Amino acid sequence: MKTFRIGGIHPKENKFSAGKKIQTIELPKQVVIPLSHYIGTPSEAVIKKGDLVKVGQLIGKANGFISANVHSSVSGKVTKVDVQLDATGYKRPAVFIDVEGDEWLENIDKSSDIVRECTLPKDEILRRIQDAGIVGLGGATFPAHVKLTPPPGKKAESVIINAVECESYLTNDHGLMLEKAEEILIGIKIIMQVLDVKKAFIGIEANKPDAIKLLSNLAKNYTGIEVVPLKVSYPQGGEKQLIDAILRRQVPSGKIPIEVGTVVQNVGTVFAIYEAVQKNKPMIERIVTVTGKSAPNPGNYRVRIGTMLSELALDAGGVPEDTGKIVGGGPMMGRSLMTLDVPTAKGSAGILYIQKQESIRKPIQNCIRCTKCVTVCPMGLEPFLLMNQSERNMWPEMEANRTMDCIECGSCSYTCPSNRPLLDYIRFGKTTVGGIIRNRAVK
Amino acid sequence: MDKLVISPAPHIHGGDSVSKNMTTVIVALVPALLVGLYYFGLGAIIVTLTAVISCILFEYLIQKYILKGTNSIMDGSAALTGLLLALNLPSNIPLWMVIIGSLVAIGIAKMSFGGLGNNPFNPALIGRVFLLISFPVAMTSWPKPIPFNPSYLDAETAATPLAMMKSHFGTLPTTLDLFLGNMGGSLGEVSVLALLIGLIYLLIKKIITWHIPISILVTVFIFAGILNLANPEQYASPVIHLFSGGLMLGAVFMATDYVTSPMNPRGMLVFGVGIGIITVLIRTFGAYPEGVSFAILIMNAFTPLINTYIKPKRFGEKVKVNN
Ligand code: SF4
Ligand code: SF4
């Protein structure tokens, strides 16, 4: 079975919510819809206090190239446009809406009927994706239409669908595949149409045999779509790793996938694209996994964007007693949250409760030079060395040792027998070196 | 619920630890130790216990009274150094020499550089080589292998196969005896079989990779083989080279020491080939019949250089296409 060729780890999978039906949580009384995205410029509010909005109505307009439209996920009254603490730990602009009923814009098809035909021209498809505010759901929340518009002179030969879900605990993509397989395949066809490619690969790790089987069977009716089962290994969901696993091509340092003739989209994004193009439905909800070793009800939940995570947690049985840390996202790359009083954003993949004893890092010891961090690094870096150099502010050396290639997967810190906080230091070094590189470019 | 812990990702750890690594290596040494105890009996017990206990004690005392740092003896590395030192000594060596060897290994080779992780040279080997240079006679009169040997200092001695080869006297043991360990030598080096079991265990437990041991063994085999083909009268067969002296112990347990060997597979191969070549050179042309320890220490000195110039295979660097 295929997998990527450098490094990798295999943490305990702990996918407690695998195979659980997606449950829709009750509509909250109030939502706080973030206007900002993890990257790029925040969107500009186009409503004001007191306005009545419907589900799917535009409330924030994309502001610049790397930005996305924001739509109301509920119907009701805008109470204010203000800042709100979000999952990144910063206060950022958001729209506060008091929920009244559940009234959708008329042009949205909210039924679950499958719409197969798509005869729209390429430009119209792209416009719908852009209008619907679709961003990548794999974590980086990069606007989808930008990714689907290769830079001039570059042409994709294939598209890769990231259905790897390599993070332990998370099962939201898995759940979506089991319930929306047909829609996902239609979404892939649409993407193939836009990129004008004949070939699409769906990369799924072997720990999801039901999804592999289902999609492989259905894919027989769609020419050019192939399901590729992958050997379980983290971080296979990393773009560069996934391309290496499927195409045996390695995207060079500092370059993007189109360099090797491909584009990668997350499977959740594909479903959102289907809904945007075929059902005229903007990105107003997503699937969130709520899980953890002591979680009372590990499961996959369909949540309106802007729902407070605390409400979702309550619906999912409440926060377990022995929780020491709450992570937004997966255990390897998610962020630890100060509080659950933050809104669900387009990029929120999960709530993970970490038990007290696992929350506290063990004491740091000397590096015993075991090379395990080097062995597991999927980018072929030397984490022990980068950490040493970061500690000593050796920025040029860090740059020469390719610190900017680090994808922050955390495999090094996870593996180190001396509990060294390798990624903490590397991340700090990356920020500094990145600044130095940008300054140099300006001069 | 108390205050939530806030820390950067990753939020889980694989559970590996320094003491787990050290314990696994100690377990991997058990077969070799058992063979040593079998052939060298009482002496082997005394030497091993002395080395292990004095290494732990010296580390404890230095840590407590000189470095005044947190105590590190629980990580198992001092015990491992003691065990490795013992396995590199003849079992009829006087106690006080063992204690001096331990002091040199822990005090000079390890702690004076700042403890585990900072020492440029393999501590156990420094201890052994110090003893070899200071007490050449005691360090090169090997007891004869006698099952459950009850004697210690007065054990009957035997020449090692390498010494026999070098000076062309005596009857060499059979290859099977060499493989099982029925020959004169340091107490942990005699049985190739036991050491190979240890190697397999280390590989399965992912404590080491194959690069260092295999590159050493292959290099020795090829280099010694060429010499042997050129002049079989003068130069020993490559099999004797592989199966005798400290080569197997050195290749599996001494050269693979984390701290003093290179940090990526390519560097490890260079390191291993270097050790192989130097070993055969010393064994064939040098003043000593055995050269593994010196070869490893010499390559330890090159490790920083290897680490600076030989980098791991980076992602995106040309890679071989294979499915
Ligand atoms: S976090 Fe960076 S340095 Fe560490 S293993 Fe991942 S890519 Fe390598
Ligand atoms: S894994 Fe930890 S102890 Fe091992 S080399 Fe890397 S930093 Fe050092």
PDB file of N, CA, C and O in Angstrom, chain B residues 206-247:
ATOM      1  N   LYS B 206      13.381  -0.691  17.367  1.00  0.00           N
ATOM      2  CA  LYS B 206      13.683   0.588  16.717  1.00  0.00           C
ATOM      3  C   LYS B 206      14.583   1.492  17.562  1.00  0.00           C
ATOM      4  O   LYS B 206      14.449   2.721  17.572  1.00  0.00           O
ATOM      5  N   ILE B 207      15.480   0.881  18.327  1.00  0.00           N
ATOM      6  CA  ILE B 207      16.422   1.672  19.113  1.00  0.00           C
ATOM      7  C   ILE B 207      17.523   2.176  18.187  1.00  0.00           C
ATOM      8  O   ILE B 207      17.996   3.298  18.302  1.00  0.00           O
ATOM      9  N   ILE B 208      17.951   1.328  17.285  1.00  0.00           N
ATOM     10  CA  ILE B 208      18.956   1.733  16.303  1.00  0.00           C
ATOM     11  C   ILE B 208      18.446   1.344  14.916  1.00  0.00           C
ATOM     12  O   ILE B 208      17.478   0.605  14.792  1.00  0.00           O
ATOM     13  N   THR B 209      19.098   1.874  13.890  1.00  0.00           N
ATOM     14  CA  THR B 209      18.792   1.420  12.534  1.00  0.00           C
ATOM     15  C   THR B 209      19.961   0.545  12.082  1.00  0.00           C
ATOM     16  O   THR B 209      20.994   0.489  12.744  1.00  0.00           O
ATOM     17  N   TRP B 210      19.814  -0.101  10.948  1.00  0.00           N
ATOM     18  CA  TRP B 210      20.835  -1.053  10.497  1.00  0.00           C
ATOM     19  C   TRP B 210      22.113  -0.367  10.028  1.00  0.00           C
ATOM     20  O   TRP B 210      23.158  -0.993   9.919  1.00  0.00           O
ATOM     21  N   HIS B 211      22.033   0.922   9.746  1.00  0.00           N
ATOM     22  CA  HIS B 211      23.113   1.572   8.998  1.00  0.00           C
ATOM     23  C   HIS B 211      24.510   1.396   9.597  1.00  0.00           C
ATOM     24  O   HIS B 211      25.443   1.049   8.882  1.00  0.00           O
ATOM     25  N   ILE B 212      24.653   1.682  10.879  1.00  0.00           N
ATOM     26  CA  ILE B 212      26.002   1.617  11.455  1.00  0.00           C
ATOM     27  C   ILE B 212      26.515   0.175  11.545  1.00  0.00           C
ATOM     28  O   ILE B 212      27.563  -0.140  10.976  1.00  0.00           O
ATOM     29  N   PRO B 213      25.805  -0.732  12.237  1.00  0.00           N
ATOM     30  CA  PRO B 213      26.380  -2.081  12.363  1.00  0.00           C
ATOM     31  C   PRO B 213      26.632  -2.758  11.016  1.00  0.00           C
ATOM     32  O   PRO B 213      27.715  -3.321  10.795  1.00  0.00           O
ATOM     33  N   ILE B 214      25.671  -2.675  10.127  1.00  0.00           N
ATOM     34  CA  ILE B 214      25.833  -3.397   8.862  1.00  0.00           C
ATOM     35  C   ILE B 214      26.958  -2.788   8.023  1.00  0.00           C
ATOM     36  O   ILE B 214      27.759  -3.513   7.420  1.00  0.00           O
ATOM     37  N   SER B 215      27.057  -1.458   8.004  1.00  0.00           N
ATOM     38  CA  SER B 215      28.124  -0.880   7.187  1.00  0.00           C
ATOM     39  C   SER B 215      29.495  -1.250   7.753  1.00  0.00           C
ATOM     40  O   SER B 215      30.441  -1.491   7.007  1.00  0.00           O
ATOM     41  N   ILE B 216      29.619  -1.341   9.061  1.00  0.00           N
ATOM     42  CA  ILE B 216      30.901  -1.762   9.645  1.00  0.00           C
ATOM     43  C   ILE B 216      31.214  -3.204   9.234  1.00  0.00           C
ATOM     44  O   ILE B 216      32.293  -3.510   8.726  1.00  0.00           O
ATOM     45  N   LEU B 217      30.233  -4.080   9.443  1.00  0.00           N
ATOM     46  CA  LEU B 217      30.487  -5.500   9.195  1.00  0.00           C
ATOM     47  C   LEU B 217      30.782  -5.754   7.718  1.00  0.00           C
ATOM     48  O   LEU B 217      31.710  -6.489   7.375  1.00  0.00           O
ATOM     49  N   VAL B 218      30.012  -5.118   6.843  1.00  0.00           N
ATOM     50  CA  VAL B 218      30.228  -5.325   5.413  1.00  0.00           C
ATOM     51  C   VAL B 218      31.605  -4.797   4.996  1.00  0.00           C
ATOM     52  O   VAL B 218      32.344  -5.453   4.250  1.00  0.00           O
ATOM     53  N   THR B 219      31.952  -3.616   5.514  1.00  0.00           N
ATOM     54  CA  THR B 219      33.254  -3.055   5.157  1.00  0.00           C
ATOM     55  C   THR B 219      34.398  -3.967   5.608  1.00  0.00           C
ATOM     56  O   THR B 219      35.333  -4.242   4.854  1.00  0.00           O
ATOM     57  N   VAL B 220      34.310  -4.437   6.851  1.00  0.00           N
ATOM     58  CA  VAL B 220      35.363  -5.323   7.356  1.00  0.00           C
ATOM     59  C   VAL B 220      35.441  -6.586   6.494  1.00  0.00           C
ATOM     60  O   VAL B 220      36.520  -7.017   6.097  1.00  0.00           O
ATOM     61  N   PHE B 221      34.280  -7.115   6.174  1.00  0.00           N
ATOM     62  CA  PHE B 221      34.256  -8.351   5.388  1.00  0.00           C
ATOM     63  C   PHE B 221      34.910  -8.134   4.023  1.00  0.00           C
ATOM     64  O   PHE B 221      35.775  -8.911   3.598  1.00  0.00           O
ATOM     65  N   ILE B 222      34.544  -7.054   3.356  1.00  0.00           N
ATOM     66  CA  ILE B 222      35.080  -6.809   2.016  1.00  0.00           C
ATOM     67  C   ILE B 222      36.577  -6.507   2.064  1.00  0.00           C
ATOM     68  O   ILE B 222      37.380  -7.108   1.352  1.00  0.00           O
ATOM     69  N   PHE B 223      36.955  -5.592   2.967  1.00  0.00           N
ATOM     70  CA  PHE B 223      38.353  -5.173   3.040  1.00  0.00           C
ATOM     71  C   PHE B 223      39.238  -6.351   3.443  1.00  0.00           C
ATOM     72  O   PHE B 223      40.262  -6.653   2.798  1.00  0.00           O
ATOM     73  N   ALA B 224      38.831  -7.055   4.495  1.00  0.00           N
ATOM     74  CA  ALA B 224      39.613  -8.217   4.932  1.00  0.00           C
ATOM     75  C   ALA B 224      39.607  -9.293   3.855  1.00  0.00           C
ATOM     76  O   ALA B 224      40.605  -9.994   3.641  1.00  0.00           O
ATOM     77  N   GLY B 225      38.493  -9.410   3.135  1.00  0.00           N
ATOM     78  CA  GLY B 225      38.392 -10.397   2.062  1.00  0.00           C
ATOM     79  C   GLY B 225      39.374 -10.113   0.950  1.00  0.00           C
ATOM     80  O   GLY B 225      40.031 -11.032   0.423  1.00  0.00           O
ATOM     81  N   ILE B 226      39.504  -8.847   0.591  1.00  0.00           N
ATOM     82  CA  ILE B 226      40.451  -8.480  -0.472  1.00  0.00           C
ATOM     83  C   ILE B 226      41.877  -8.836  -0.044  1.00  0.00           C
ATOM     84  O   ILE B 226      42.634  -9.460  -0.788  1.00  0.00           O
ATOM     85  N   LEU B 227      42.231  -8.472   1.204  1.00  0.00           N
ATOM     86  CA  LEU B 227      43.578  -8.774   1.704  1.00  0.00           C
ATOM     87  C   LEU B 227      43.813 -10.281   1.691  1.00  0.00           C
ATOM     88  O   LEU B 227      44.869 -10.771   1.279  1.00  0.00           O
ATOM     89  N   ASN B 228      42.794 -10.994   2.129  1.00  0.00           N
ATOM     90  CA  ASN B 228      42.901 -12.442   2.211  1.00  0.00           C
ATOM     91  C   ASN B 228      43.062 -13.080   0.825  1.00  0.00           C
ATOM     92  O   ASN B 228      43.861 -13.997   0.632  1.00  0.00           O
ATOM     93  N   LEU B 229      42.347 -12.546  -0.150  1.00  0.00           N
ATOM     94  CA  LEU B 229      42.476 -13.066  -1.514  1.00  0.00           C
ATOM     95  C   LEU B 229      43.874 -12.794  -2.053  1.00  0.00           C
ATOM     96  O   LEU B 229      44.476 -13.626  -2.737  1.00  0.00           O
ATOM     97  N   ALA B 230      44.403 -11.605  -1.713  1.00  0.00           N
ATOM     98  CA  ALA B 230      45.727 -11.227  -2.207  1.00  0.00           C
ATOM     99  C   ALA B 230      46.799 -12.137  -1.623  1.00  0.00           C
ATOM    100  O   ALA B 230      47.719 -12.559  -2.318  1.00  0.00           O
ATOM    101  N   ASN B 231      46.668 -12.454  -0.346  1.00  0.00           N
ATOM    102  CA  ASN B 231      47.684 -13.281   0.275  1.00  0.00           C
ATOM    103  C   ASN B 231      47.103 -14.067   1.447  1.00  0.00           C
ATOM    104  O   ASN B 231      47.184 -13.651   2.600  1.00  0.00           O
ATOM    105  N   PRO B 232      46.523 -15.228   1.181  1.00  0.00           N
ATOM    106  CA  PRO B 232      45.847 -16.011   2.227  1.00  0.00           C
ATOM    107  C   PRO B 232      46.795 -16.470   3.331  1.00  0.00           C
ATOM    108  O   PRO B 232      46.368 -16.722   4.456  1.00  0.00           O
ATOM    109  N   GLU B 233      48.080 -16.601   3.026  1.00  0.00           N
ATOM    110  CA  GLU B 233      49.054 -17.022   4.041  1.00  0.00           C
ATOM    111  C   GLU B 233      49.200 -15.959   5.120  1.00  0.00           C
ATOM    112  O   GLU B 233      49.258 -16.234   6.302  1.00  0.00           O
ATOM    113  N   GLN B 234      49.259 -14.737   4.647  1.00  0.00           N
ATOM    114  CA  GLN B 234      49.579 -13.614   5.508  1.00  0.00           C
ATOM    115  C   GLN B 234      48.349 -13.073   6.238  1.00  0.00           C
ATOM    116  O   GLN B 234      48.401 -12.750   7.418  1.00  0.00           O
ATOM    117  N   TYR B 235      47.230 -12.995   5.520  1.00  0.00           N
ATOM    118  CA  TYR B 235      46.065 -12.312   6.082  1.00  0.00           C
ATOM    119  C   TYR B 235      44.925 -13.269   6.380  1.00  0.00           C
ATOM    120  O   TYR B 235      44.592 -14.130   5.563  1.00  0.00           O
ATOM    121  N   ALA B 236      44.317 -13.047   7.562  1.00  0.00           N
ATOM    122  CA  ALA B 236      43.246 -13.941   8.019  1.00  0.00           C
ATOM    123  C   ALA B 236      42.011 -13.843   7.136  1.00  0.00           C
ATOM    124  O   ALA B 236      41.804 -12.842   6.452  1.00  0.00           O
ATOM    125  N   SER B 237      41.218 -14.883   7.165  1.00  0.00           N
ATOM    126  CA  SER B 237      40.007 -14.888   6.346  1.00  0.00           C
ATOM    127  C   SER B 237      39.014 -13.864   6.908  1.00  0.00           C
ATOM    128  O   SER B 237      39.006 -13.584   8.105  1.00  0.00           O
ATOM    129  N   PRO B 238      38.179 -13.321   6.043  1.00  0.00           N
ATOM    130  CA  PRO B 238      37.216 -12.305   6.508  1.00  0.00           C
ATOM    131  C   PRO B 238      36.248 -12.855   7.555  1.00  0.00           C
ATOM    132  O   PRO B 238      35.776 -12.118   8.420  1.00  0.00           O
ATOM    133  N   VAL B 239      35.983 -14.153   7.510  1.00  0.00           N
ATOM    134  CA  VAL B 239      35.066 -14.728   8.496  1.00  0.00           C
ATOM    135  C   VAL B 239      35.675 -14.643   9.892  1.00  0.00           C
ATOM    136  O   VAL B 239      35.016 -14.279  10.877  1.00  0.00           O
ATOM    137  N   ILE B 240      36.977 -14.958   9.989  1.00  0.00           N
ATOM    138  CA  ILE B 240      37.650 -14.836  11.290  1.00  0.00           C
ATOM    139  C   ILE B 240      37.572 -13.388  11.777  1.00  0.00           C
ATOM    140  O   ILE B 240      37.306 -13.117  12.948  1.00  0.00           O
ATOM    141  N   HIS B 241      37.771 -12.463  10.847  1.00  0.00           N
ATOM    142  CA  HIS B 241      37.694 -11.054  11.229  1.00  0.00           C
ATOM    143  C   HIS B 241      36.326 -10.710  11.810  1.00  0.00           C
ATOM    144  O   HIS B 241      36.219 -10.055  12.839  1.00  0.00           O
ATOM    145  N   LEU B 242      35.294 -11.173  11.135  1.00  0.00           N
ATOM    146  CA  LEU B 242      33.941 -10.847  11.588  1.00  0.00           C
ATOM    147  C   LEU B 242      33.618 -11.489  12.925  1.00  0.00           C
ATOM    148  O   LEU B 242      32.979 -10.893  13.779  1.00  0.00           O
ATOM    149  N   PHE B 243      34.084 -12.748  13.091  1.00  0.00           N
ATOM    150  CA  PHE B 243      33.631 -13.524  14.241  1.00  0.00           C
ATOM    151  C   PHE B 243      34.544 -13.421  15.457  1.00  0.00           C
ATOM    152  O   PHE B 243      34.294 -14.067  16.461  1.00  0.00           O
ATOM    153  N   SER B 244      35.613 -12.652  15.361  1.00  0.00           N
ATOM    154  CA  SER B 244      36.502 -12.648  16.523  1.00  0.00           C
ATOM    155  C   SER B 244      36.732 -11.242  17.031  1.00  0.00           C
ATOM    156  O   SER B 244      36.383 -10.255  16.396  1.00  0.00           O
ATOM    157  N   GLY B 245      37.360 -11.214  18.224  1.00  0.00           N
ATOM    158  CA  GLY B 245      37.680  -9.931  18.827  1.00  0.00           C
ATOM    159  C   GLY B 245      36.424  -9.146  19.162  1.00  0.00           C
ATOM    160  O   GLY B 245      35.340  -9.691  19.291  1.00  0.00           O
ATOM    161  N   GLY B 246      36.596  -7.847  19.269  1.00  0.00           N
ATOM    162  CA  GLY B 246      35.479  -7.013  19.719  1.00  0.00           C
ATOM    163  C   GLY B 246      34.634  -6.476  18.591  1.00  0.00           C
ATOM    164  O   GLY B 246      33.832  -5.570  18.798  1.00  0.00           O
ATOM    165  N   LEU B 247      34.793  -7.018  17.382  1.00  0.00           N
ATOM    166  CA  LEU B 247      34.102  -6.406  16.250  1.00  0.00           C
ATOM    167  C   LEU B 247      32.590  -6.408  16.409  1.00  0.00           C
ATOM    168  O   LEU B 247      31.933  -5.379  16.253  1.00  0.00           O
TER     169      LEU B 247
END
